[in-house]
Structures are given as C-alpha cells and as structure tokens.
Amino acid sequence: MPILVNLDVMLARRKMKSKDLAARIGITEANLSLLKQGRVKGVRFETLAAICAALQCQPGELLEYRADGGDVTGG
Amino acid sequence: MNLSGFRQRHPRWARFLLLDGNVPPESRRAARWLMSLASLGIFFTAITTLGSVAMLLGGMPNPQSVTFRGLQAQLAHVSTTWIVAEVLAVSAAQVLTLWSLRQLASALHHGPLLSVSVAQRFRTLGNWLVLSLLIGFLFDVVDSMKVPAAQFHPDDGLFTTVILALLCRAVSSIVLEGVRAADENRGFV
C-alpha cells in the first residue's frame, strides 16, 4: 500500500499520547494503533476530521502517498 | 455497504440486526420463544410417534371406534411394517427439522445475528425442510398407489414448505452478505 500514515510524527510534534488522542476522538487504542501502523482498510472522514481537530493539522500532514511505498507503517 | 450510515439512518433495525455487536433484548426474547416452541414441537412429535407406533403394533385402545374402523379399512392393503416405517421416517424428518430450527434459535439467542453460524443454520433448516418435504411426498405417492382410498394431491402445505425452504436459503445468503459487510466495516476506523 503506497499510503503512509504519519500519525505518530504528528503525535510527537504535538507531544500527545496515543491514549489521550484515542480518548479525544472516541476510538479504541487498539484501532488507533492499527491506524498508526497503517493496518486498516480505510479511515472514515469523521475519524480523520476528529484527528485533525485534536492534533490541529491537515489531512495531508497525516497521510502521504509514495509510489514505491511497500511498507504500510508510517512515522 | 456503509454500515455506519445504515446504523444512523435506521437505528432500530441496526439494533435488531446486532450491528452494534450485542444481542438486543427483543431479539433474545424472540429467539427464546422460538427455542421453546421448537422444543415443544420435538416433544409432541416424539410422543405422537410413539403413540402411533404403539397403536400400530399393539392395536387400538378402542377397536370399535369410528377412527379405528376407518383406518382399518384404509390400511387393509398395506403391511404394518410399511406404515411403521412411514410414521418413523416422517416423524424423524420432522424432529430433525425442528431440531435445526432450535439450533438456529439458539444461535440467534447467543448472537451475533450476523455470523457465519447463523447463516449455516438457516441453510441447514432450509435443507431439512426440503428433505422432510421429499420424504412426505414420496410416502404420499407410494400410499396413493397402495391404498385405494388415499389420493395424492399437492396441497397448500407443500407449496408453503417449498417457499419457506427457499426463504431460509435466501436469508442465509443475506446473513452471509451481512457478515462480509460487517467484516469489511471492521477494517475501517
């Protein structure tokens, strides 16, 4: 999958823990962990909007397209 | 299929179909009733079968009764073994159909509704319905050839059973599709 999820980069920049983000956006830590590792089929717009609101960033800062990207994990 | 959209638009249906993952009380109650009725059906079929076989092998409790005389006239051309075999085969098919209905109700009771196990049990019930129909049908055809008074004619029950069997298979496919959609939905966060 050439889509990389840079969620933990943003978490580090905002100095926020995964646990806190999961609580703020209303998903489980397990699901957030899967999202961070890019092991999900998709992200709902409402989840993306909640993450962007919580981390005060744009979707483009969280997701990245790499044509050669065989590794699904981001960060 | 977008399950979260469906859940928002039809919350009561979503709750009934267990898209939220737990068995709602109304589904559980309906399944419990179904289990009880299926168990009762099995019990009464067994009792009726035992009674019929006892009467066939041991004689009627009241040989002078109108029922006995009518039956005696009808069954004069058929061997007792054949009738006992017919009663046992038809009853066994009924009991197994009711048992598969009970298994289905049990799966619905324990949940989740959208599961492969529920789909398989719907399919099994459909198969047993067809099988019991075929058994009854075959014995009816043979009886109509052996017993002069017996006439074979396809009735409403036959068509209803065929429709029910097809419906069970259709519901099984729908549940399987639901399982697939739910699995896919779980891949989204």
Tab-separated table of C-alpha atoms in Angstrom:
chain	number	residue	atom	x	y	z
A	1	MET	CA	0.000	0.000	0.000
A	2	PRO	CA	1.597	3.268	-1.066
A	3	ILE	CA	-0.325	5.351	1.503
A	4	LEU	CA	1.747	6.084	4.591
A	5	VAL	CA	0.205	7.220	7.870
A	6	ASN	CA	2.315	9.777	9.680
A	7	LEU	CA	0.205	9.832	12.784
A	8	ASP	CA	2.971	9.181	15.288
A	9	VAL	CA	5.054	12.015	13.797
A	10	MET	CA	2.154	14.360	14.442
A	11	LEU	CA	1.618	12.907	17.917
A	12	ALA	CA	5.290	13.522	18.729
A	13	ARG	CA	5.101	17.057	17.363
A	14	ARG	CA	2.050	17.841	19.455
A	15	LYS	CA	3.508	15.947	22.434
A	16	MET	CA	0.336	13.963	22.787
A	17	LYS	CA	-0.005	10.337	23.836
A	18	SER	CA	-1.901	7.821	21.719
A	19	LYS	CA	-4.108	7.079	24.694
A	20	ASP	CA	-5.167	10.717	25.006
A	21	LEU	CA	-5.829	11.030	21.291
A	22	ALA	CA	-7.915	7.845	21.277
A	23	ALA	CA	-9.979	9.194	24.169
A	24	ARG	CA	-10.448	12.576	22.470
A	25	ILE	CA	-11.544	11.215	19.099
A	26	GLY	CA	-13.614	8.379	20.538
A	27	ILE	CA	-11.927	5.291	19.102
A	28	THR	CA	-10.212	2.459	20.901
A	29	GLU	CA	-6.470	2.450	21.486
A	30	ALA	CA	-6.286	-0.812	19.557
A	31	ASN	CA	-7.869	0.817	16.499
A	32	LEU	CA	-5.633	3.865	16.817
A	33	SER	CA	-2.606	1.578	16.987
A	34	LEU	CA	-3.758	-0.220	13.819
A	35	LEU	CA	-4.228	3.139	12.131
A	36	LYS	CA	-0.725	4.257	13.156
A	37	GLN	CA	0.719	1.095	11.676
A	38	GLY	CA	-1.338	1.556	8.508
A	39	ARG	CA	-3.005	-1.832	9.029
A	40	VAL	CA	-6.510	-0.647	8.245
A	41	LYS	CA	-8.527	-0.801	5.042
A	42	GLY	CA	-9.653	2.787	5.336
A	43	VAL	CA	-10.245	5.807	7.513
A	44	ARG	CA	-13.672	7.375	7.860
A	45	PHE	CA	-13.859	11.081	7.145
A	46	GLU	CA	-15.343	11.646	10.593
A	47	THR	CA	-12.338	9.925	12.229
A	48	LEU	CA	-9.945	11.911	10.045
A	49	ALA	CA	-11.748	15.145	10.916
A	50	ALA	CA	-11.621	14.305	14.622
A	51	ILE	CA	-7.883	13.550	14.441
A	52	CYS	CA	-7.216	16.764	12.531
A	53	ALA	CA	-9.236	18.728	15.083
A	54	ALA	CA	-7.432	17.099	18.012
A	55	LEU	CA	-3.945	17.491	16.520
A	56	GLN	CA	-4.697	20.811	14.783
A	57	CYS	CA	-3.335	19.665	11.468
A	58	GLN	CA	-4.429	18.965	7.896
A	59	PRO	CA	-5.213	15.506	6.450
A	60	GLY	CA	-2.212	15.926	4.149
A	61	GLU	CA	0.075	16.077	7.175
A	62	LEU	CA	-1.228	12.744	8.397
A	63	LEU	CA	-1.326	10.860	5.101
A	64	GLU	CA	1.372	10.590	2.495
A	65	TYR	CA	1.435	8.923	-0.899
A	66	ARG	CA	4.580	7.128	-2.020
A	67	ALA	CA	4.514	5.279	-5.310
A	68	ASP	CA	7.289	2.951	-4.188
A	69	GLY	CA	5.888	2.529	-0.696
A	70	GLY	CA	5.773	-1.172	0.082
A	71	ASP	CA	5.895	-0.534	3.814
A	72	VAL	CA	2.496	0.314	5.201
A	73	THR	CA	3.731	1.655	8.516
A	74	GLY	CA	4.065	5.360	8.889
A	75	GLY	CA	6.074	7.617	11.162
B	1	MET	CA	-22.377	-1.140	2.057
B	2	ASN	CA	-21.831	1.667	4.574
B	3	LEU	CA	-22.857	0.186	7.901
B	4	SER	CA	-22.301	3.322	9.935
B	5	GLY	CA	-24.640	5.212	7.590
B	6	PHE	CA	-27.226	2.440	7.860
B	7	ARG	CA	-26.852	2.495	11.655
B	8	GLN	CA	-27.532	6.234	11.716
B	9	ARG	CA	-30.483	6.104	9.318
B	10	HIS	CA	-32.161	3.019	10.824
B	11	PRO	CA	-31.080	2.778	14.478
B	12	ARG	CA	-33.879	0.347	15.433
B	13	TRP	CA	-33.062	-2.022	12.550
B	14	ALA	CA	-29.356	-1.729	13.328
B	15	ARG	CA	-30.076	-2.650	16.940
B	16	PHE	CA	-32.294	-5.558	15.817
B	17	LEU	CA	-29.682	-6.839	13.354
B	18	LEU	CA	-26.992	-6.601	16.016
B	19	LEU	CA	-24.783	-4.266	14.023
B	20	ASP	CA	-23.740	-2.900	17.402
B	21	GLY	CA	-22.325	-6.300	18.330
B	22	ASN	CA	-24.555	-7.313	21.227
B	23	VAL	CA	-27.903	-9.120	21.268
B	24	PRO	CA	-30.787	-6.720	21.895
B	25	PRO	CA	-33.401	-7.922	24.385
B	26	GLU	CA	-36.203	-8.120	21.784
B	27	SER	CA	-34.165	-10.444	19.537
B	28	ARG	CA	-33.123	-12.525	22.526
B	29	ARG	CA	-36.742	-12.819	23.658
B	30	ALA	CA	-37.956	-13.837	20.188
B	31	ALA	CA	-35.177	-16.428	19.922
B	32	ARG	CA	-36.034	-17.830	23.349
B	33	TRP	CA	-39.683	-18.227	22.300
B	34	LEU	CA	-38.592	-19.931	19.109
B	35	MET	CA	-36.378	-22.330	21.070
B	36	SER	CA	-39.206	-23.171	23.468
B	37	LEU	CA	-41.687	-23.748	20.647
B	38	ALA	CA	-39.229	-25.929	18.733
B	39	SER	CA	-38.546	-27.975	21.885
B	40	LEU	CA	-42.291	-28.384	22.456
B	41	GLY	CA	-42.710	-29.439	18.831
B	42	ILE	CA	-39.964	-32.056	19.210
B	43	PHE	CA	-41.559	-33.371	22.405
B	44	PHE	CA	-45.055	-33.640	20.959
B	45	THR	CA	-43.817	-35.178	17.688
B	46	ALA	CA	-41.933	-37.814	19.697
B	47	ILE	CA	-44.980	-38.544	21.871
B	48	THR	CA	-47.298	-38.731	18.854
B	49	THR	CA	-44.864	-41.009	17.022
B	50	LEU	CA	-44.524	-43.336	19.993
B	51	GLY	CA	-48.313	-43.420	20.398
B	52	SER	CA	-48.863	-44.122	16.700
B	53	VAL	CA	-46.265	-46.888	16.609
B	54	ALA	CA	-47.689	-48.423	19.797
B	55	MET	CA	-51.178	-48.382	18.303
B	56	LEU	CA	-49.975	-49.844	15.018
B	57	LEU	CA	-48.056	-52.640	16.715
B	58	GLY	CA	-50.253	-53.258	19.729
B	59	GLY	CA	-53.731	-52.391	18.479
B	60	MET	CA	-56.119	-49.507	19.010
B	61	PRO	CA	-57.257	-48.649	22.516
B	62	ASN	CA	-60.864	-48.763	21.324
B	63	PRO	CA	-61.201	-51.102	18.297
B	64	GLN	CA	-64.882	-50.259	17.887
B	65	SER	CA	-64.253	-46.565	17.407
B	66	VAL	CA	-65.084	-44.883	14.111
B	67	THR	CA	-61.437	-43.838	13.712
B	68	PHE	CA	-60.228	-47.398	14.110
B	69	ARG	CA	-62.738	-48.809	11.622
B	70	GLY	CA	-61.910	-46.111	9.105
B	71	LEU	CA	-58.187	-46.699	9.474
B	72	GLN	CA	-58.601	-50.474	9.323
B	73	ALA	CA	-60.466	-50.189	6.027
B	74	GLN	CA	-57.798	-47.899	4.594
B	75	LEU	CA	-54.806	-49.832	5.829
B	76	ALA	CA	-56.057	-53.287	4.891
B	77	HIS	CA	-53.925	-53.236	1.729
B	78	VAL	CA	-50.727	-52.063	3.387
B	79	SER	CA	-48.365	-54.012	5.630
B	80	THR	CA	-47.880	-52.822	9.202
B	81	THR	CA	-44.122	-52.703	8.655
B	82	TRP	CA	-44.591	-50.215	5.834
B	83	ILE	CA	-46.851	-47.981	7.902
B	84	VAL	CA	-44.491	-48.094	10.879
B	85	ALA	CA	-41.583	-47.255	8.568
B	86	GLU	CA	-43.581	-44.351	7.126
B	87	VAL	CA	-44.534	-42.998	10.547
B	88	LEU	CA	-40.943	-43.282	11.789
B	89	ALA	CA	-39.398	-41.705	8.676
B	90	VAL	CA	-41.813	-38.778	8.560
B	91	SER	CA	-41.507	-38.194	12.299
B	92	ALA	CA	-37.702	-38.397	12.196
B	93	ALA	CA	-37.635	-35.802	9.412
B	94	GLN	CA	-39.990	-33.563	11.416
B	95	VAL	CA	-37.921	-33.936	14.577
B	96	LEU	CA	-34.686	-33.144	12.712
B	97	THR	CA	-36.293	-30.110	11.070
B	98	LEU	CA	-37.496	-28.883	14.457
B	99	TRP	CA	-34.070	-29.607	15.930
B	100	SER	CA	-32.392	-27.493	13.247
B	101	LEU	CA	-34.945	-24.747	13.996
B	102	ARG	CA	-33.982	-24.997	17.672
B	103	GLN	CA	-30.287	-24.791	16.784
B	104	LEU	CA	-30.986	-21.704	14.696
B	105	ALA	CA	-32.924	-20.108	17.561
B	106	SER	CA	-30.051	-20.936	19.905
B	107	ALA	CA	-27.559	-19.246	17.562
B	108	LEU	CA	-29.826	-16.194	17.341
B	109	HIS	CA	-30.169	-16.168	21.125
B	110	HIS	CA	-26.440	-16.244	21.790
B	111	GLY	CA	-25.616	-13.901	18.908
B	112	PRO	CA	-24.224	-12.226	16.985
B	113	LEU	CA	-27.067	-12.278	14.450
B	114	LEU	CA	-24.751	-11.556	11.553
B	115	SER	CA	-22.494	-14.581	11.798
B	116	VAL	CA	-21.483	-17.497	9.620
B	117	SER	CA	-23.001	-19.875	12.151
B	118	VAL	CA	-26.453	-18.231	11.834
B	119	ALA	CA	-26.174	-18.336	8.027
B	120	GLN	CA	-25.257	-22.035	8.115
B	121	ARG	CA	-28.143	-22.835	10.442
B	122	PHE	CA	-30.617	-21.039	8.174
B	123	ARG	CA	-29.274	-23.104	5.276
B	124	THR	CA	-29.489	-26.336	7.303
B	125	LEU	CA	-33.094	-25.558	8.235
B	126	GLY	CA	-33.879	-24.977	4.561
B	127	ASN	CA	-32.254	-28.297	3.656
B	128	TRP	CA	-34.184	-30.187	6.324
B	129	LEU	CA	-37.434	-28.596	5.198
B	130	VAL	CA	-36.787	-29.811	1.656
B	131	LEU	CA	-35.764	-33.269	2.882
B	132	SER	CA	-38.813	-33.705	5.117
B	133	LEU	CA	-40.975	-32.488	2.259
B	134	LEU	CA	-39.423	-35.062	-0.077
B	135	ILE	CA	-39.886	-37.868	2.447
B	136	GLY	CA	-43.535	-36.958	2.977
B	137	PHE	CA	-44.009	-36.546	-0.773
B	138	LEU	CA	-42.514	-39.973	-1.578
B	139	PHE	CA	-44.607	-41.754	1.033
B	140	ASP	CA	-47.740	-39.927	-0.178
B	141	VAL	CA	-47.076	-41.053	-3.752
B	142	VAL	CA	-46.475	-44.673	-2.708
B	143	ASP	CA	-49.528	-44.609	-0.411
B	144	SER	CA	-51.727	-43.305	-3.204
B	145	MET	CA	-50.676	-46.314	-5.282
B	146	LYS	CA	-51.186	-48.851	-2.480
B	147	VAL	CA	-54.241	-47.549	-0.645
B	148	PRO	CA	-57.318	-47.147	-2.841
B	149	ALA	CA	-58.913	-44.549	-0.554
B	150	ALA	CA	-55.758	-42.409	-0.381
B	151	GLN	CA	-55.412	-39.835	-3.112
B	152	PHE	CA	-52.277	-37.833	-3.627
B	153	HIS	CA	-52.825	-34.181	-4.333
B	154	PRO	CA	-50.315	-31.387	-3.841
B	155	ASP	CA	-51.773	-29.021	-1.265
B	156	ASP	CA	-51.004	-25.580	0.115
B	157	GLY	CA	-48.702	-27.044	2.764
B	158	LEU	CA	-46.365	-28.388	0.111
B	159	PHE	CA	-46.005	-25.032	-1.606
B	160	THR	CA	-45.687	-23.225	1.731
B	161	THR	CA	-42.859	-25.556	2.745
B	162	VAL	CA	-41.063	-25.038	-0.571
B	163	ILE	CA	-41.400	-21.282	-0.168
B	164	LEU	CA	-40.152	-21.477	3.438
B	165	ALA	CA	-37.159	-23.579	2.375
B	166	LEU	CA	-36.270	-21.102	-0.385
B	167	LEU	CA	-36.750	-18.236	2.049
B	168	CYS	CA	-34.354	-19.902	4.510
B	169	ARG	CA	-31.706	-20.166	1.795
B	170	ALA	CA	-32.287	-16.532	0.784
B	171	VAL	CA	-31.977	-15.350	4.403
B	172	SER	CA	-28.801	-17.436	4.727
B	173	SER	CA	-27.295	-15.614	1.725
B	174	ILE	CA	-28.374	-12.251	3.146
B	175	VAL	CA	-26.777	-13.054	6.516
B	176	LEU	CA	-23.554	-14.137	4.779
B	177	GLU	CA	-23.515	-10.873	2.838
B	178	GLY	CA	-24.082	-9.038	6.126
B	179	VAL	CA	-21.154	-10.911	7.700
B	180	ARG	CA	-18.942	-9.925	4.770
B	181	ALA	CA	-20.021	-6.275	5.040
B	182	ALA	CA	-19.504	-6.288	8.818
B	183	ASP	CA	-16.016	-7.781	8.368
B	184	GLU	CA	-15.162	-5.116	5.832
B	185	ASN	CA	-16.544	-2.433	8.113
B	186	ARG	CA	-14.277	-3.637	10.913
B	187	GLY	CA	-11.290	-2.790	8.682
B	188	PHE	CA	-12.295	0.885	8.809
B	189	VAL	CA	-11.509	3.153	11.748
